[in-house]
Tab-separated table of C-alpha atoms in Angstrom:
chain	number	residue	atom	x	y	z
A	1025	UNK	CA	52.878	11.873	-35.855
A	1026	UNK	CA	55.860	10.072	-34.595
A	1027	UNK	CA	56.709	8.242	-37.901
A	1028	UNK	CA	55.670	11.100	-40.783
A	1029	UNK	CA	58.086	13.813	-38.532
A	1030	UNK	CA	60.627	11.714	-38.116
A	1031	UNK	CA	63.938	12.551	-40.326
A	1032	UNK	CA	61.355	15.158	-42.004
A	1033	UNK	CA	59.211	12.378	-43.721
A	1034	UNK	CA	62.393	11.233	-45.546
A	1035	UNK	CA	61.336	7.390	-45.121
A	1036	UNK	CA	59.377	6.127	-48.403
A	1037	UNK	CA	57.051	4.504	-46.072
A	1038	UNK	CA	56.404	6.995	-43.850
A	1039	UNK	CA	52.338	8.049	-43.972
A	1040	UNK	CA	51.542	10.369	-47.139
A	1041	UNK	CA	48.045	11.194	-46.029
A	1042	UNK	CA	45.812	9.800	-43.001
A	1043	UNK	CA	42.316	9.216	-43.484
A	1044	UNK	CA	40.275	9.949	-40.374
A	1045	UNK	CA	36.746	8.558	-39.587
A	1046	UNK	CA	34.639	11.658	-39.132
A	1047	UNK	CA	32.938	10.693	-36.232
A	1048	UNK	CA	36.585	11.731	-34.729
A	1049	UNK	CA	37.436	14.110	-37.430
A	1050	UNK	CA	37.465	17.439	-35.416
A	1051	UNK	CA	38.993	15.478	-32.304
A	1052	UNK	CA	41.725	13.742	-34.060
A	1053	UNK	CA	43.036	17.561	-35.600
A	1054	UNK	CA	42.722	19.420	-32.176
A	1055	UNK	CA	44.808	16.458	-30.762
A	1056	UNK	CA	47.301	17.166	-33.495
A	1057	UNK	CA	47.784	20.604	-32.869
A	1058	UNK	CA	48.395	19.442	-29.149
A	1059	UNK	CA	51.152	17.612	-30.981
A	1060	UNK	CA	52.679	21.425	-32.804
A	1061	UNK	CA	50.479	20.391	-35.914
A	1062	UNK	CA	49.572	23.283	-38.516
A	1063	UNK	CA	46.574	23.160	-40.627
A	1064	UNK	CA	47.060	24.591	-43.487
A	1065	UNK	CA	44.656	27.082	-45.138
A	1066	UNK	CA	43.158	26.878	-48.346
A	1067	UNK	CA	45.594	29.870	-49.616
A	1068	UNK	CA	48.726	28.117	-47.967
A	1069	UNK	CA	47.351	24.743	-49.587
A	1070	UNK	CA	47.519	26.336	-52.867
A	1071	UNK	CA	51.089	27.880	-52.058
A	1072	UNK	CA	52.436	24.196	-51.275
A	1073	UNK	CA	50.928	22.696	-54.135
A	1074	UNK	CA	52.841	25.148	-56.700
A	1075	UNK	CA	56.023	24.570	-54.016
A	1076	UNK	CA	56.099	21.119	-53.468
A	1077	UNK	CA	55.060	20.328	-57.141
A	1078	UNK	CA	55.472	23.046	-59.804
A	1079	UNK	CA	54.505	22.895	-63.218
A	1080	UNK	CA	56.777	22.069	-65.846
A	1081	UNK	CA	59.371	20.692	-63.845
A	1082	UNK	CA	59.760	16.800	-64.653
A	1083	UNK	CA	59.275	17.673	-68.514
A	1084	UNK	CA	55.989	17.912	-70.644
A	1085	UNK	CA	53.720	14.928	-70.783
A	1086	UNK	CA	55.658	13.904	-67.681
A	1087	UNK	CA	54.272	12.657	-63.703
A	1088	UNK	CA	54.644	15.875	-61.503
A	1089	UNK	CA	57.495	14.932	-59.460
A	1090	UNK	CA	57.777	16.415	-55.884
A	1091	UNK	CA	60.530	19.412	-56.104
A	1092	UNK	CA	63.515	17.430	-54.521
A	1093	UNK	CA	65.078	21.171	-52.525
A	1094	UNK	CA	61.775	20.068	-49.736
A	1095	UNK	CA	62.941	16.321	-49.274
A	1096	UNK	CA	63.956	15.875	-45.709
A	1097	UNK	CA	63.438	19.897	-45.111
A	1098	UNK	CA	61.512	20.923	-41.563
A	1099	UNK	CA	57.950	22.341	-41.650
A	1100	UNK	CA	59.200	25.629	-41.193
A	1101	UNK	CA	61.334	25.642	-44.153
A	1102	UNK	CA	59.020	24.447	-46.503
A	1103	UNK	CA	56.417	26.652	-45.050
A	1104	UNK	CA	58.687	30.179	-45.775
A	1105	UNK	CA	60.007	28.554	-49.361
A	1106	UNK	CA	56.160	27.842	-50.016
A	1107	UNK	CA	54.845	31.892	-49.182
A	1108	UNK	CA	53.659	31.930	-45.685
A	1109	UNK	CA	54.831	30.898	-42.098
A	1110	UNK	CA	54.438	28.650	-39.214
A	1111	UNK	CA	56.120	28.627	-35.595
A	1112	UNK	CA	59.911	27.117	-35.808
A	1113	UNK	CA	58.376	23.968	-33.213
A	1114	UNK	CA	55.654	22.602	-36.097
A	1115	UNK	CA	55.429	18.908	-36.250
A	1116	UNK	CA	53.843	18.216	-39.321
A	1117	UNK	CA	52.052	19.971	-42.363
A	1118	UNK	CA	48.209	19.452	-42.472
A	1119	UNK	CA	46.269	19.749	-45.766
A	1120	UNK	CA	42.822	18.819	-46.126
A	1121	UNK	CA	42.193	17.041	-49.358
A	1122	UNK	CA	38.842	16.178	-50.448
A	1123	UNK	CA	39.310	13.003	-52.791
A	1124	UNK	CA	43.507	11.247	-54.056
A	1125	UNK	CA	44.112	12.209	-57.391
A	1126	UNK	CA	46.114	14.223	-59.994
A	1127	UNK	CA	43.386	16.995	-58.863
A	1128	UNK	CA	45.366	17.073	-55.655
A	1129	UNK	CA	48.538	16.702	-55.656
A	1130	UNK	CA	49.665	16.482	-51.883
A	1131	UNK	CA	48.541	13.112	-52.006
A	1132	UNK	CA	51.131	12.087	-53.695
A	1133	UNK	CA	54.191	10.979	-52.270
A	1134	UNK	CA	56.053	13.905	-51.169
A	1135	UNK	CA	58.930	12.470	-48.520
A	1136	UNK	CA	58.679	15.900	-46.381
A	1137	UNK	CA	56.653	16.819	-43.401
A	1138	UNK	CA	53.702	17.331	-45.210
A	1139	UNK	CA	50.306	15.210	-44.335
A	1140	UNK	CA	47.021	15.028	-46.605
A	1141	UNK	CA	44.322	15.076	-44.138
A	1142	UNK	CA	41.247	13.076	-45.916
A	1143	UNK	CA	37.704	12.245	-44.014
A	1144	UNK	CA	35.240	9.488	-44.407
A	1145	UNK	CA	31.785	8.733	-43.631
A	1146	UNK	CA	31.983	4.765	-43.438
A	1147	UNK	CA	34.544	1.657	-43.548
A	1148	UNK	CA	34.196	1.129	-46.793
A	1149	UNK	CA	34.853	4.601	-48.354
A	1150	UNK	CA	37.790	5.068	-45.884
A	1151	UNK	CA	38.965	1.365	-47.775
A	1152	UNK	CA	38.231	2.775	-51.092
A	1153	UNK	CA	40.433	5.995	-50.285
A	1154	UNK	CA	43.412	4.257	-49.175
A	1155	UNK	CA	42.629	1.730	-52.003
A	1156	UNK	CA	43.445	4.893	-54.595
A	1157	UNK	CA	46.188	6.410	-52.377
A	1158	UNK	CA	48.385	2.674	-52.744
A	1159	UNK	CA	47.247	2.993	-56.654
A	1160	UNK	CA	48.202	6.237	-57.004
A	1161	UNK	CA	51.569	6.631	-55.452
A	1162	UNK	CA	52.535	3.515	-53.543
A	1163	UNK	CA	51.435	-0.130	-55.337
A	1164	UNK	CA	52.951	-2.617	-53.035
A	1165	UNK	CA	54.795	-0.502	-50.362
A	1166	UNK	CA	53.109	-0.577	-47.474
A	1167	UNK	CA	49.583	0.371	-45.796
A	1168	UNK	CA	48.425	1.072	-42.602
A	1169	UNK	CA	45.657	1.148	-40.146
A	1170	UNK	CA	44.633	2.296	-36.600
A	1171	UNK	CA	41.815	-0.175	-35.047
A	1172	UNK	CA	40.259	-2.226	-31.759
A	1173	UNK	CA	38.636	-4.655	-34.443
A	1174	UNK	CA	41.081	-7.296	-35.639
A	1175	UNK	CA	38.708	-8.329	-38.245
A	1176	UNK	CA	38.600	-5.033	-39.931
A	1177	UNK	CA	42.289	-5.079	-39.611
A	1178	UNK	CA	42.103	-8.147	-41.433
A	1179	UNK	CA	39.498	-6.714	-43.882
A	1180	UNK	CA	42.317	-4.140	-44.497
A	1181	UNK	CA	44.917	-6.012	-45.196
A	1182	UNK	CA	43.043	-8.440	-47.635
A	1183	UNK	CA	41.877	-5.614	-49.691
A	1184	UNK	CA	45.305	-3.218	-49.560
A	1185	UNK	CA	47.959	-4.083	-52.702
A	1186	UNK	CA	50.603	-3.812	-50.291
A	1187	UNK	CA	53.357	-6.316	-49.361
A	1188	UNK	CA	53.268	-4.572	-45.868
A	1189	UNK	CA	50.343	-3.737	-43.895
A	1190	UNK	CA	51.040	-2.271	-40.583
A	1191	UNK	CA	48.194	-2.411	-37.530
A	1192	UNK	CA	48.487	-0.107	-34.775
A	1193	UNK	CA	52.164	1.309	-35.688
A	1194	UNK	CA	53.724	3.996	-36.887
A	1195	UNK	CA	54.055	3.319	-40.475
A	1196	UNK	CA	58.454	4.366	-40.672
A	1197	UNK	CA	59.150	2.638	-37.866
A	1198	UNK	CA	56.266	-0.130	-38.429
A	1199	UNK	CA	57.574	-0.489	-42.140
A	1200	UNK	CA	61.524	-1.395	-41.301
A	1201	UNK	CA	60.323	-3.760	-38.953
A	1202	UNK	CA	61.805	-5.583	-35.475
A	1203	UNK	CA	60.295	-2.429	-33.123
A	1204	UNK	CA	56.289	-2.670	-33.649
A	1205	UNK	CA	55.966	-6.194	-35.211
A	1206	UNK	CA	57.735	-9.231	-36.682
A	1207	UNK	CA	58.744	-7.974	-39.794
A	1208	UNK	CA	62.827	-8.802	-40.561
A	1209	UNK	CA	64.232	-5.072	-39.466
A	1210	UNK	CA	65.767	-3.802	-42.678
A	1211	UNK	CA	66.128	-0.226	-44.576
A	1212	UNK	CA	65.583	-1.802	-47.987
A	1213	UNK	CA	62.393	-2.762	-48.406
A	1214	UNK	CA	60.967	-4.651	-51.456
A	1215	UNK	CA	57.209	-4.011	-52.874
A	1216	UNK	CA	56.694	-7.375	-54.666
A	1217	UNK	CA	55.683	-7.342	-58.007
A	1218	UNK	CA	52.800	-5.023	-57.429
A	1219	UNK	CA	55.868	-2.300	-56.792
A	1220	UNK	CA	57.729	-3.621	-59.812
A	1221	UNK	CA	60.636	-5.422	-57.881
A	1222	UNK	CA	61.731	-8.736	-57.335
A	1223	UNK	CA	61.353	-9.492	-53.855
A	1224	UNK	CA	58.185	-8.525	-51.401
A	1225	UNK	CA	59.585	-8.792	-47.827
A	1226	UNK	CA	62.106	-6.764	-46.089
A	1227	UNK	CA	65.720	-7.428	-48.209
A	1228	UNK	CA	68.443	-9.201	-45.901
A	1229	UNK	CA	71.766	-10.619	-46.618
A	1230	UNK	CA	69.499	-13.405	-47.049
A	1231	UNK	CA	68.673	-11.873	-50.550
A	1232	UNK	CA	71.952	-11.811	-51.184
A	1233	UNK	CA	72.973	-15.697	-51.032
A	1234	UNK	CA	72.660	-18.315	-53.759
A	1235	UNK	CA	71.654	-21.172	-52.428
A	1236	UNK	CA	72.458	-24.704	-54.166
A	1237	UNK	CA	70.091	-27.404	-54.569
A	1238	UNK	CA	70.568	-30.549	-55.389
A	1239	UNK	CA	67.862	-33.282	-55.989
């Protein structure tokens, strides 16, 4: 909650969906409506899906894009802009998805206060979803989980094509580093060559020195 509301989801590595372990399925949404969470409806889910990415507009045989007016917007803007409303205080955006894909589309990246809500029934499916959200929209960002057991943290991280993976953080502030962990504390942050860039830590004037050698 505290990292996809804050700045309105703007960060890139801010969560784009959670995937919840249904033994606490029903707990884990009542707490975050304690927390001024909406869950959408199926008819509102539909309404955000033609808001947030409508048809036709990054160009035929293109990626849907997410409609850039909702970037950085509150809940209750995107909400009225989308066809129905929520209370001016809402947190977050719930949407229940039932698998990542093209077939739903709010688990994509969509850098607004809108969270795909996903359930599994073991460790390894709930591996195998985030596995295809990082494929889908996120190959060597960033990947986190929530867990007592350091060796299924460490299970996590091995299997996760991320440069970053974040245990027991909120994934913004977790990401940037220096609050929640060791990571350098930086806005820029590099994906390796999973993400198609050059560098796979956190970029620092360090990235920007040339350093001599001579042998």
């Amino acid at each position: 909650m505290l990292s996809k509301s804050f700045d309105n989801g703007m960060i890139c590595a801010s969560e784009q969906a959670v995937i919840l372990d249904e033994a606490i399925y029903d707990a884990a949404l009542a707490e975050f409506r304690t927390l001024h969470a909406h869950l959408a409806t199926a008819e509102e889910k539909a309404k955000l899906e033609t808001f947030l990415f409508p048809v036709g507009a990054a160009g035929a045989g293109c990626e849907p894009k997410v409609n850039s007016a909702a970037v950085g917007q509150s809940p209750a803007w995107i909400a009225e802009q989308a066809g129905f409303s929520v209370p001016d205080d809402t947190s977050l955006i719930l949407v229940e998805a039932d698998r990542v894909g093209a077939d739903e589309p709010l688990t994509r990246e969509k850098l607004c206060p809108v969270l795909a809500v996903l359930r599994t029934g073991s460790e390894q499916q709930g591996f195998d979803l985030a596995a295809d959200m990082v494929a889908f929209h996120g190959q060597g960002h960033s990947a986190v989980i929530h867990t007592e057991d350091p060796a299924l943290a460490e299970a996590y991280g091995r299997r996760m094509k991320t440069v970053r993976i974040i245990v027991n953080a909120p994934s913004s502030q977790g990401a940037i580093g220096g609050i929640y962990n060791s990571l350098l504390p930086s806005l820029t942050l590099g994906c390796g060559s999973w993400g198609s860039t050059s560098v796979s830590n956190n970029v620092s004037a360090a990235q920007l020195l040339n350093v001599k050698r001579v042998s």
